[in-house]
Amino acid sequence: MKIRALWLALLAGLSFTPAQADAETTVLVTGANRGIGLEYARQLSAKGYKVIGTARAPERAKDLAAVADRVEQLDVADPASVAALAERLDGVAIDILINNAGIFDRRDVTIDQVDFDVMAQTFAVNTMGPLRVTQALMPNLRAGERKVVIGMSSGLGSIEKSTGRWYAYRSSKTALNSVN
């Protein structure tokens, strides 16, 4: 199974082309109710992919519902929510999993401002969440044709380029890169 850690250039980096997409190619995007995740859902849908988008509150994900073939409830930090998603998707082949859901609390600019509860939550969402979702959806990915898992990282996850600041987010993305 291919695993790639990518950041904002995801769609260009994977070179999705209409020839590769058809109604049988299924992409699941976590955290697809707004921002980058919603844009991935829009672009993938426009290219002919079957899109399953997730949101913590799907009833409020109106924009996602307008572009996705299916909208599912998911909180990546909640093991019961992930297990419930896997149960609802039992037997559904997934070709590409985009682990996009993430949080970025920008208050920890200096080391003395690190809030360990925020750091734990950031790791739960940004690092453990993608791992938990991937593990739960392995049967779906094995049934898919492409078998691609993408963990949305960031340049801020680079150890080499680190300038400090944003300790929770930076370290969670560095850890995600290690998981990928």
Short mmCIF file of C-alpha atoms in Angstrom, two decimals:
data_model
loop_
_atom_site.label_atom_id
_atom_site.label_comp_id
_atom_site.label_asym_id
_atom_site.label_seq_id
_atom_site.Cartn_x
_atom_site.Cartn_y
_atom_site.Cartn_z
CA MET A 1 0.00 0.00 0.00
CA LYS A 2 1.39 3.43 -0.94
CA ILE A 3 1.53 5.95 1.87
CA ARG A 4 2.43 9.57 1.16
CA ALA A 5 2.82 12.57 3.43
CA LEU A 6 1.85 15.65 1.47
CA TRP A 7 0.74 19.18 2.20
CA LEU A 8 -1.15 21.80 0.25
CA ALA A 9 -0.17 20.58 -3.23
CA LEU A 10 -2.01 17.28 -2.77
CA LEU A 11 -4.06 17.19 -5.94
CA ALA A 12 -1.26 18.41 -8.17
CA GLY A 13 1.20 16.07 -6.48
CA LEU A 14 -0.88 12.97 -7.16
CA SER A 15 -1.57 14.05 -10.75
CA PHE A 16 -5.21 13.07 -10.70
CA THR A 17 -6.44 13.09 -14.27
CA PRO A 18 -9.92 12.46 -15.66
CA ALA A 19 -8.58 9.30 -17.30
CA GLN A 20 -7.78 7.91 -13.84
CA ALA A 21 -11.15 8.82 -12.39
CA ASP A 22 -14.43 7.10 -12.90
CA ALA A 23 -17.57 6.52 -10.91
CA GLU A 24 -15.97 3.38 -9.51
CA THR A 25 -12.97 5.17 -7.97
CA THR A 26 -13.84 6.06 -4.40
CA VAL A 27 -12.02 8.67 -2.33
CA LEU A 28 -12.73 9.23 1.37
CA VAL A 29 -11.73 12.65 2.71
CA THR A 30 -11.74 13.23 6.46
CA GLY A 31 -12.43 16.73 7.75
CA ALA A 32 -14.17 17.62 4.51
CA ASN A 33 -16.80 20.04 5.80
CA ARG A 34 -14.69 23.17 5.26
CA GLY A 35 -11.30 24.51 4.21
CA ILE A 36 -8.83 22.31 2.38
CA GLY A 37 -10.89 19.15 2.90
CA LEU A 38 -13.97 20.70 1.30
CA GLU A 39 -11.86 21.92 -1.62
CA TYR A 40 -10.45 18.40 -2.11
CA ALA A 41 -14.00 17.04 -2.13
CA ARG A 42 -15.05 19.66 -4.70
CA GLN A 43 -12.12 19.07 -7.02
CA LEU A 44 -12.23 15.30 -6.78
CA SER A 45 -15.97 15.26 -7.41
CA ALA A 46 -15.53 17.57 -10.42
CA LYS A 47 -12.93 15.15 -11.81
CA GLY A 48 -15.37 12.25 -11.63
CA TYR A 49 -14.33 10.52 -8.42
CA LYS A 50 -16.94 9.10 -6.07
CA VAL A 51 -16.39 11.14 -2.91
CA ILE A 52 -17.19 10.18 0.66
CA GLY A 53 -16.66 13.21 2.88
CA THR A 54 -16.63 13.17 6.66
CA ALA A 55 -17.56 15.82 9.20
CA ARG A 56 -18.00 15.84 12.96
CA ALA A 57 -21.47 17.36 12.44
CA PRO A 58 -22.71 16.21 9.01
CA GLU A 59 -26.05 17.98 9.47
CA ARG A 60 -24.14 21.27 9.30
CA ALA A 61 -21.98 20.25 6.31
CA LYS A 62 -24.29 21.68 3.63
CA ASP A 63 -21.48 22.63 1.21
CA LEU A 64 -20.01 19.14 1.50
CA ALA A 65 -23.41 17.53 0.92
CA ALA A 66 -23.68 19.51 -2.32
CA VAL A 67 -20.51 17.94 -3.79
CA ALA A 68 -19.99 14.57 -2.07
CA ASP A 69 -21.72 11.36 -3.02
CA ARG A 70 -21.95 10.47 0.64
CA VAL A 71 -21.43 12.40 3.89
CA GLU A 72 -20.52 10.47 7.03
CA GLN A 73 -20.14 11.47 10.67
CA LEU A 74 -16.59 11.16 11.99
CA ASP A 75 -14.56 12.53 14.86
CA VAL A 76 -11.06 11.13 14.26
CA ALA A 77 -10.09 11.60 17.92
CA ASP A 78 -12.98 9.44 19.13
CA PRO A 79 -12.34 5.68 18.84
CA ALA A 80 -16.09 4.92 18.99
CA SER A 81 -16.77 7.36 16.13
CA VAL A 82 -14.05 5.77 14.00
CA ALA A 83 -15.36 2.28 14.74
CA ALA A 84 -18.90 3.37 13.85
CA LEU A 85 -17.68 4.77 10.52
CA ALA A 86 -15.91 1.51 9.72
CA GLU A 87 -19.11 -0.37 10.52
CA ARG A 88 -21.21 1.89 8.27
CA LEU A 89 -18.68 1.47 5.45
CA ASP A 90 -18.45 -2.31 5.80
CA GLY A 91 -18.07 -3.75 2.31
CA VAL A 92 -17.41 -0.38 0.63
CA ALA A 93 -14.16 -0.36 -1.35
CA ILE A 94 -12.04 2.76 -0.84
CA ASP A 95 -9.35 3.48 -3.40
CA ILE A 96 -7.86 6.62 -1.83
CA LEU A 97 -8.03 7.72 1.80
CA ILE A 98 -7.12 11.35 2.46
CA ASN A 99 -6.56 11.86 6.18
CA ASN A 100 -7.16 15.62 6.15
CA ALA A 101 -8.88 16.28 9.48
CA GLY A 102 -6.67 18.38 11.72
CA ILE A 103 -6.46 21.18 14.26
CA PHE A 104 -3.98 24.03 14.71
CA ASP A 105 -4.12 26.04 17.93
CA ARG A 106 -1.74 28.97 17.46
CA ARG A 107 -1.44 30.12 21.08
CA ASP A 108 1.74 28.19 21.90
CA VAL A 109 4.13 30.65 20.30
CA THR A 110 6.75 30.26 23.01
CA ILE A 111 7.62 27.21 25.06
CA ASP A 112 6.24 28.75 28.25
CA GLN A 113 2.84 29.04 26.55
CA VAL A 114 2.47 25.34 25.77
CA ASP A 115 -0.85 24.02 27.08
CA PHE A 116 -0.43 20.28 27.57
CA ASP A 117 -4.16 19.59 27.25
CA VAL A 118 -4.18 21.37 23.87
CA MET A 119 -1.05 19.45 22.88
CA ALA A 120 -2.68 16.12 23.78
CA GLN A 121 -5.81 17.02 21.78
CA THR A 122 -3.67 18.11 18.81
CA PHE A 123 -1.84 14.78 18.83
CA ALA A 124 -5.16 12.92 19.19
CA VAL A 125 -6.50 14.60 16.05
CA ASN A 126 -3.41 15.20 13.88
CA THR A 127 -1.37 12.07 14.59
CA MET A 128 -3.43 9.37 16.25
CA GLY A 129 -6.56 10.22 14.24
CA PRO A 130 -5.09 9.40 10.81
CA LEU A 131 -3.51 6.24 12.17
CA ARG A 132 -6.78 5.18 13.83
CA VAL A 133 -8.85 5.88 10.68
CA THR A 134 -6.39 4.09 8.41
CA GLN A 135 -6.31 1.05 10.67
CA ALA A 136 -10.11 0.92 10.90
CA LEU A 137 -10.55 1.23 7.13
CA MET A 138 -7.88 -1.30 6.11
CA PRO A 139 -10.50 -3.82 4.88
CA ASN A 140 -12.02 -1.08 2.69
CA LEU A 141 -8.62 -0.06 1.33
CA ARG A 142 -7.65 -3.66 0.63
CA ALA A 143 -10.87 -3.99 -1.40
CA GLY A 144 -10.02 -0.86 -3.43
CA GLU A 145 -8.03 -0.80 -6.64
CA ARG A 146 -5.54 2.01 -5.90
CA LYS A 147 -4.84 1.41 -2.17
CA VAL A 148 -3.48 4.90 -1.48
CA VAL A 149 -3.38 6.50 1.97
CA ILE A 150 -2.47 10.17 2.27
CA GLY A 151 -1.62 11.85 5.56
CA MET A 152 -1.95 15.62 5.32
CA SER A 153 1.25 16.95 6.74
CA SER A 154 2.77 20.42 6.61
CA GLY A 155 6.09 22.10 6.09
CA LEU A 156 5.83 22.93 9.79
CA GLY A 157 6.33 19.22 10.47
CA SER A 158 9.89 19.41 9.18
CA ILE A 159 12.54 19.02 11.87
CA GLU A 160 15.20 20.51 9.61
CA LYS A 161 13.20 23.69 8.97
CA SER A 162 11.88 24.13 12.50
CA THR A 163 12.06 27.62 13.97
CA GLY A 164 10.20 26.78 17.17
CA ARG A 165 6.72 28.20 17.86
CA TRP A 166 3.47 26.27 17.59
CA TYR A 167 4.84 23.30 19.50
CA ALA A 168 1.68 21.18 19.50
CA TYR A 169 0.99 21.49 15.77
CA ARG A 170 4.62 21.18 14.65
CA SER A 171 5.31 18.10 16.75
CA SER A 172 1.99 16.46 15.80
CA LYS A 173 2.83 16.83 12.10
CA THR A 174 6.39 15.61 12.65
CA ALA A 175 4.92 12.55 14.36
CA LEU A 176 2.44 12.09 11.49
CA ASN A 177 5.38 12.10 9.07
CA SER A 178 6.94 9.31 11.13
CA VAL A 179 3.68 7.33 11.09
CA ASN A 180 3.41 7.72 7.32
#
